[in-house]
Amino acid sequence: MSTSIPIVDIGSISGEISQPSDWEDVAAEIRNALHEVGFMYLTNHGVPNDVIAENFEISEQFFSLPKEIKRKYKKNMKESRNGWVEPGEELLHPESTFEYRECFDITSQKKFYPTDIPSFRSVHRRLESDCQKLIKNLLKLLAISLKLEDPEFFIKRCCHLDVPEIANECDFSMIYYPPILTDTSLPLGTVRCAEHTDYEIITLLFQNRVGGLEIKTASGEWIRADPIQHAILVNTGDLLEMWTNKYYPATLHRVVIPRTEEEKKSARYSFAYFIAPDSQVLIKPLESEIISEALQKDNSLQDLERKSVGEESQTPMTITAYEHIMERVKMAYGITNTDE
Ligand SMILES: O=C(O)CCC(=O)C(=O)O
Ligand SMILES: [Fe+2]
């Protein structure tokens, strides 16, 4: 069976007037997309195209600065997760040798921006604020899709969306994949971005014209997730997988080095906006009739709650959002507990 990534039009709930039935209809499409694939393209999402385009412009401006300038903004993990990440510094798979990309990460607290690009801050702030409404809509749709008693379940666990001082590990990552020219020498086994799952609830992924992103389907086949003009990709992360007992699995994805010389010459730019709950939120399987029914039907879905009291459990079900995210961040940056 070949799978494709569903396209979900959320225009009916993004405007001023929407009916409960519009929410139910969109939520049903999201349920199928996230349960079957774990990725979906959103159209009519309400984030203005010109705001996205302006952000790609500042991203190009920043990454084309000389390395010495970018180093001024280098991420210092002892202080925060905000800042510039050099190629090869972050490895998303334990067996990666080298991942050829750079990032500029903007965290939700202890924010700083590269002042060498004077408009960076205001341009980025506009996108962030335009994404807020979409994020709240998606969190509500997730709760409706799972038929949770409280449609605000996820929103109430992301209080930082209204009160930014509340600790959280949201991260807006501007990513640059440099062109690979015939004289670019890279270690054997280099990839652009190794296969991984994201750590949080959901990720909003913006891509410019150049593709390379691939996702692994339930049947184990890698399929392309090429850019669709003006659509935002949304994917599930680990915390949503834990919350839903794998009903919404965190889907593996990667960015491959293009196969043709012509494509290799093109740089790729993307933004991944990782949406996390408030740091102290405890992640434990939620009560949902949709999930229980699926668990009864399909015993390949792991019952994490039951497993957590069993002996072979790997996943302590009392983990906080912060603990899980930091565990994965430390692995990606090769930080051991003795480094701290
Ligand atoms: O650049 C991309 O499209 C993917 C980036 C990604 O998956 C990540 O940073 O987690
Ligand atoms: Fe990712």
PDB file of N, CA and C in Angstrom, residues 136-197:
ATOM      1  N   LYS A 136      -2.798  27.496  18.609  1.00  0.00           N
ATOM      2  CA  LYS A 136      -3.951  27.265  19.500  1.00  0.00           C
ATOM      3  C   LYS A 136      -5.055  26.499  18.777  1.00  0.00           C
ATOM      4  N   ASN A 137      -5.293  26.860  17.514  1.00  0.00           N
ATOM      5  CA  ASN A 137      -6.318  26.132  16.753  1.00  0.00           C
ATOM      6  C   ASN A 137      -5.943  24.658  16.622  1.00  0.00           C
ATOM      7  N   LEU A 138      -4.665  24.405  16.347  1.00  0.00           N
ATOM      8  CA  LEU A 138      -4.244  23.000  16.174  1.00  0.00           C
ATOM      9  C   LEU A 138      -4.362  22.234  17.488  1.00  0.00           C
ATOM     10  N   LEU A 139      -4.017  22.888  18.592  1.00  0.00           N
ATOM     11  CA  LEU A 139      -4.102  22.191  19.891  1.00  0.00           C
ATOM     12  C   LEU A 139      -5.557  21.854  20.217  1.00  0.00           C
ATOM     13  N   LYS A 140      -6.448  22.774  19.852  1.00  0.00           N
ATOM     14  CA  LYS A 140      -7.878  22.494  20.091  1.00  0.00           C
ATOM     15  C   LYS A 140      -8.358  21.368  19.168  1.00  0.00           C
ATOM     16  N   LEU A 141      -7.913  21.424  17.911  1.00  0.00           N
ATOM     17  CA  LEU A 141      -8.312  20.369  16.966  1.00  0.00           C
ATOM     18  C   LEU A 141      -7.797  19.001  17.413  1.00  0.00           C
ATOM     19  N   LEU A 142      -6.598  18.983  17.987  1.00  0.00           N
ATOM     20  CA  LEU A 142      -6.049  17.704  18.474  1.00  0.00           C
ATOM     21  C   LEU A 142      -6.956  17.122  19.545  1.00  0.00           C
ATOM     22  N   ALA A 143      -7.380  17.977  20.487  1.00  0.00           N
ATOM     23  CA  ALA A 143      -8.243  17.497  21.578  1.00  0.00           C
ATOM     24  C   ALA A 143      -9.578  17.008  21.021  1.00  0.00           C
ATOM     25  N   ILE A 144     -10.136  17.757  20.064  1.00  0.00           N
ATOM     26  CA  ILE A 144     -11.418  17.334  19.472  1.00  0.00           C
ATOM     27  C   ILE A 144     -11.217  16.014  18.712  1.00  0.00           C
ATOM     28  N   SER A 145     -10.074  15.906  18.031  1.00  0.00           N
ATOM     29  CA  SER A 145      -9.840  14.691  17.232  1.00  0.00           C
ATOM     30  C   SER A 145      -9.775  13.455  18.120  1.00  0.00           C
ATOM     31  N   LEU A 146      -9.355  13.644  19.372  1.00  0.00           N
ATOM     32  CA  LEU A 146      -9.259  12.503  20.301  1.00  0.00           C
ATOM     33  C   LEU A 146     -10.526  12.368  21.150  1.00  0.00           C
ATOM     34  N   LYS A 147     -11.511  13.220  20.861  1.00  0.00           N
ATOM     35  CA  LYS A 147     -12.777  13.279  21.616  1.00  0.00           C
ATOM     36  C   LYS A 147     -12.518  13.428  23.111  1.00  0.00           C
ATOM     37  N   LEU A 148     -11.573  14.253  23.477  1.00  0.00           N
ATOM     38  CA  LEU A 148     -11.303  14.473  24.904  1.00  0.00           C
ATOM     39  C   LEU A 148     -12.465  15.262  25.487  1.00  0.00           C
ATOM     40  N   GLU A 149     -12.716  15.030  26.759  1.00  0.00           N
ATOM     41  CA  GLU A 149     -13.813  15.736  27.401  1.00  0.00           C
ATOM     42  C   GLU A 149     -13.609  17.246  27.335  1.00  0.00           C
ATOM     43  N   ASP A 150     -12.349  17.647  27.527  1.00  0.00           N
ATOM     44  CA  ASP A 150     -12.044  19.077  27.534  1.00  0.00           C
ATOM     45  C   ASP A 150     -11.319  19.463  26.236  1.00  0.00           C
ATOM     46  N   PRO A 151     -12.004  20.210  25.351  1.00  0.00           N
ATOM     47  CA  PRO A 151     -11.342  20.590  24.091  1.00  0.00           C
ATOM     48  C   PRO A 151     -10.121  21.491  24.313  1.00  0.00           C
ATOM     49  N   GLU A 152     -10.021  22.032  25.537  1.00  0.00           N
ATOM     50  CA  GLU A 152      -8.887  22.915  25.832  1.00  0.00           C
ATOM     51  C   GLU A 152      -7.754  22.129  26.499  1.00  0.00           C
ATOM     52  N   PHE A 153      -7.830  20.802  26.516  1.00  0.00           N
ATOM     53  CA  PHE A 153      -6.853  19.993  27.255  1.00  0.00           C
ATOM     54  C   PHE A 153      -5.411  20.406  26.942  1.00  0.00           C
ATOM     55  N   PHE A 154      -5.058  20.456  25.659  1.00  0.00           N
ATOM     56  CA  PHE A 154      -3.663  20.759  25.301  1.00  0.00           C
ATOM     57  C   PHE A 154      -3.359  22.249  25.515  1.00  0.00           C
ATOM     58  N   ILE A 155      -4.349  23.087  25.207  1.00  0.00           N
ATOM     59  CA  ILE A 155      -4.128  24.540  25.381  1.00  0.00           C
ATOM     60  C   ILE A 155      -3.824  24.842  26.845  1.00  0.00           C
ATOM     61  N   LYS A 156      -4.536  24.146  27.743  1.00  0.00           N
ATOM     62  CA  LYS A 156      -4.322  24.395  29.183  1.00  0.00           C
ATOM     63  C   LYS A 156      -2.950  23.919  29.641  1.00  0.00           C
ATOM     64  N   ARG A 157      -2.339  23.057  28.866  1.00  0.00           N
ATOM     65  CA  ARG A 157      -0.984  22.591  29.203  1.00  0.00           C
ATOM     66  C   ARG A 157       0.086  23.375  28.437  1.00  0.00           C
ATOM     67  N   CYS A 158      -0.359  24.374  27.717  1.00  0.00           N
ATOM     68  CA  CYS A 158       0.575  25.272  27.009  1.00  0.00           C
ATOM     69  C   CYS A 158       0.237  26.707  27.428  1.00  0.00           C
ATOM     70  N   CYS A 159       0.220  26.955  28.741  1.00  0.00           N
ATOM     71  CA  CYS A 159      -0.155  28.292  29.231  1.00  0.00           C
ATOM     72  C   CYS A 159       0.843  29.340  28.761  1.00  0.00           C
ATOM     73  N   HIS A 160       2.058  28.902  28.406  1.00  0.00           N
ATOM     74  CA  HIS A 160       3.077  29.851  27.943  1.00  0.00           C
ATOM     75  C   HIS A 160       2.656  30.574  26.669  1.00  0.00           C
ATOM     76  N   LEU A 161       1.643  30.017  25.961  1.00  0.00           N
ATOM     77  CA  LEU A 161       1.202  30.702  24.744  1.00  0.00           C
ATOM     78  C   LEU A 161       0.599  32.066  25.092  1.00  0.00           C
ATOM     79  N   ASP A 162      -0.010  32.152  26.288  1.00  0.00           N
ATOM     80  CA  ASP A 162      -0.556  33.439  26.733  1.00  0.00           C
ATOM     81  C   ASP A 162       0.366  34.150  27.712  1.00  0.00           C
ATOM     82  N   VAL A 163       1.144  33.375  28.458  1.00  0.00           N
ATOM     83  CA  VAL A 163       2.042  33.971  29.460  1.00  0.00           C
ATOM     84  C   VAL A 163       3.464  33.496  29.154  1.00  0.00           C
ATOM     85  N   PRO A 164       4.169  34.233  28.306  1.00  0.00           N
ATOM     86  CA  PRO A 164       5.475  33.733  27.823  1.00  0.00           C
ATOM     87  C   PRO A 164       6.506  33.494  28.920  1.00  0.00           C
ATOM     88  N   GLU A 165       6.270  34.067  30.113  1.00  0.00           N
ATOM     89  CA  GLU A 165       7.238  33.859  31.202  1.00  0.00           C
ATOM     90  C   GLU A 165       7.181  32.435  31.746  1.00  0.00           C
ATOM     91  N   ILE A 166       6.119  31.707  31.455  1.00  0.00           N
ATOM     92  CA  ILE A 166       6.028  30.326  31.959  1.00  0.00           C
ATOM     93  C   ILE A 166       7.038  29.462  31.210  1.00  0.00           C
ATOM     94  N   ALA A 167       7.869  28.733  31.996  1.00  0.00           N
ATOM     95  CA  ALA A 167       8.964  27.966  31.395  1.00  0.00           C
ATOM     96  C   ALA A 167       8.447  26.957  30.368  1.00  0.00           C
ATOM     97  N   ASN A 168       9.116  26.892  29.235  1.00  0.00           N
ATOM     98  CA  ASN A 168       8.757  25.927  28.193  1.00  0.00           C
ATOM     99  C   ASN A 168       9.937  25.772  27.255  1.00  0.00           C
ATOM    100  N   GLU A 169       9.963  24.685  26.493  1.00  0.00           N
ATOM    101  CA  GLU A 169      11.093  24.409  25.604  1.00  0.00           C
ATOM    102  C   GLU A 169      10.705  24.542  24.130  1.00  0.00           C
ATOM    103  N   CYS A 170       9.753  25.449  23.825  1.00  0.00           N
ATOM    104  CA  CYS A 170       9.453  25.695  22.411  1.00  0.00           C
ATOM    105  C   CYS A 170      10.707  26.236  21.738  1.00  0.00           C
ATOM    106  N   ASP A 171      10.867  25.925  20.483  1.00  0.00           N
ATOM    107  CA  ASP A 171      12.079  26.349  19.783  1.00  0.00           C
ATOM    108  C   ASP A 171      11.728  26.619  18.326  1.00  0.00           C
ATOM    109  N   PHE A 172      12.072  27.802  17.864  1.00  0.00           N
ATOM    110  CA  PHE A 172      11.896  28.120  16.441  1.00  0.00           C
ATOM    111  C   PHE A 172      13.273  27.998  15.804  1.00  0.00           C
ATOM    112  N   SER A 173      13.452  26.997  14.955  1.00  0.00           N
ATOM    113  CA  SER A 173      14.768  26.736  14.403  1.00  0.00           C
ATOM    114  C   SER A 173      14.793  27.135  12.931  1.00  0.00           C
ATOM    115  N   MET A 174      15.656  28.118  12.620  1.00  0.00           N
ATOM    116  CA  MET A 174      15.849  28.482  11.208  1.00  0.00           C
ATOM    117  C   MET A 174      16.987  27.606  10.721  1.00  0.00           C
ATOM    118  N   ILE A 175      16.760  26.876   9.645  1.00  0.00           N
ATOM    119  CA  ILE A 175      17.747  25.870   9.239  1.00  0.00           C
ATOM    120  C   ILE A 175      18.252  26.165   7.821  1.00  0.00           C
ATOM    121  N   TYR A 176      19.557  25.960   7.650  1.00  0.00           N
ATOM    122  CA  TYR A 176      20.198  26.197   6.349  1.00  0.00           C
ATOM    123  C   TYR A 176      21.027  24.975   5.992  1.00  0.00           C
ATOM    124  N   TYR A 177      20.767  24.426   4.820  1.00  0.00           N
ATOM    125  CA  TYR A 177      21.548  23.301   4.311  1.00  0.00           C
ATOM    126  C   TYR A 177      22.403  23.844   3.169  1.00  0.00           C
ATOM    127  N   PRO A 178      23.716  23.981   3.374  1.00  0.00           N
ATOM    128  CA  PRO A 178      24.547  24.603   2.345  1.00  0.00           C
ATOM    129  C   PRO A 178      24.564  23.777   1.062  1.00  0.00           C
ATOM    130  N   PRO A 179      24.844  24.456  -0.058  1.00  0.00           N
ATOM    131  CA  PRO A 179      24.959  23.715  -1.320  1.00  0.00           C
ATOM    132  C   PRO A 179      26.143  22.765  -1.247  1.00  0.00           C
ATOM    133  N   ILE A 180      26.056  21.670  -1.967  1.00  0.00           N
ATOM    134  CA  ILE A 180      27.170  20.719  -1.989  1.00  0.00           C
ATOM    135  C   ILE A 180      27.784  20.787  -3.384  1.00  0.00           C
ATOM    136  N   LEU A 181      28.940  21.421  -3.455  1.00  0.00           N
ATOM    137  CA  LEU A 181      29.579  21.651  -4.747  1.00  0.00           C
ATOM    138  C   LEU A 181      30.583  20.535  -5.007  1.00  0.00           C
ATOM    139  N   THR A 182      31.058  20.437  -6.241  1.00  0.00           N
ATOM    140  CA  THR A 182      31.943  19.304  -6.558  1.00  0.00           C
ATOM    141  C   THR A 182      33.207  19.320  -5.698  1.00  0.00           C
ATOM    142  N   ASP A 183      33.633  20.526  -5.257  1.00  0.00           N
ATOM    143  CA  ASP A 183      34.845  20.560  -4.431  1.00  0.00           C
ATOM    144  C   ASP A 183      34.537  20.595  -2.924  1.00  0.00           C
ATOM    145  N   THR A 184      33.264  20.419  -2.538  1.00  0.00           N
ATOM    146  CA  THR A 184      32.942  20.383  -1.101  1.00  0.00           C
ATOM    147  C   THR A 184      33.367  19.016  -0.563  1.00  0.00           C
ATOM    148  N   SER A 185      34.267  19.024   0.421  1.00  0.00           N
ATOM    149  CA  SER A 185      34.670  17.702   0.911  1.00  0.00           C
ATOM    150  C   SER A 185      33.980  17.426   2.250  1.00  0.00           C
ATOM    151  N   LEU A 186      33.278  16.322   2.280  1.00  0.00           N
ATOM    152  CA  LEU A 186      32.479  15.990   3.467  1.00  0.00           C
ATOM    153  C   LEU A 186      32.845  14.592   3.952  1.00  0.00           C
ATOM    154  N   PRO A 187      32.796  14.367   5.275  1.00  0.00           N
ATOM    155  CA  PRO A 187      33.107  13.023   5.781  1.00  0.00           C
ATOM    156  C   PRO A 187      32.166  11.973   5.190  1.00  0.00           C
ATOM    157  N   LEU A 188      32.670  10.749   5.091  1.00  0.00           N
ATOM    158  CA  LEU A 188      31.865   9.644   4.579  1.00  0.00           C
ATOM    159  C   LEU A 188      30.595   9.511   5.427  1.00  0.00           C
ATOM    160  N   GLY A 189      29.497   9.266   4.792  1.00  0.00           N
ATOM    161  CA  GLY A 189      28.254   9.051   5.543  1.00  0.00           C
ATOM    162  C   GLY A 189      27.528  10.342   5.898  1.00  0.00           C
ATOM    163  N   THR A 190      27.998  11.486   5.368  1.00  0.00           N
ATOM    164  CA  THR A 190      27.326  12.766   5.666  1.00  0.00           C
ATOM    165  C   THR A 190      25.884  12.768   5.150  1.00  0.00           C
ATOM    166  N   VAL A 191      24.990  13.308   5.960  1.00  0.00           N
ATOM    167  CA  VAL A 191      23.614  13.524   5.499  1.00  0.00           C
ATOM    168  C   VAL A 191      23.273  14.983   5.790  1.00  0.00           C
ATOM    169  N   ARG A 192      22.137  15.439   5.287  1.00  0.00           N
ATOM    170  CA  ARG A 192      21.739  16.814   5.646  1.00  0.00           C
ATOM    171  C   ARG A 192      21.119  16.802   7.036  1.00  0.00           C
ATOM    172  N   CYS A 193      20.238  15.839   7.260  1.00  0.00           N
ATOM    173  CA  CYS A 193      19.597  15.720   8.573  1.00  0.00           C
ATOM    174  C   CYS A 193      19.263  14.239   8.754  1.00  0.00           C
ATOM    175  N   ALA A 194      19.845  13.614   9.764  1.00  0.00           N
ATOM    176  CA  ALA A 194      19.670  12.167   9.946  1.00  0.00           C
ATOM    177  C   ALA A 194      18.248  11.844  10.419  1.00  0.00           C
ATOM    178  N   GLU A 195      17.858  10.591  10.242  1.00  0.00           N
ATOM    179  CA  GLU A 195      16.490  10.225  10.617  1.00  0.00           C
ATOM    180  C   GLU A 195      16.302  10.380  12.126  1.00  0.00           C
ATOM    181  N   HIS A 196      15.148  10.905  12.475  1.00  0.00           N
ATOM    182  CA  HIS A 196      14.856  11.189  13.892  1.00  0.00           C
ATOM    183  C   HIS A 196      13.362  11.448  14.032  1.00  0.00           C
ATOM    184  N   THR A 197      12.926  11.462  15.287  1.00  0.00           N
ATOM    185  CA  THR A 197      11.588  11.986  15.579  1.00  0.00           C
ATOM    186  C   THR A 197      11.794  13.319  16.285  1.00  0.00           C
TER     187      THR A 197
END
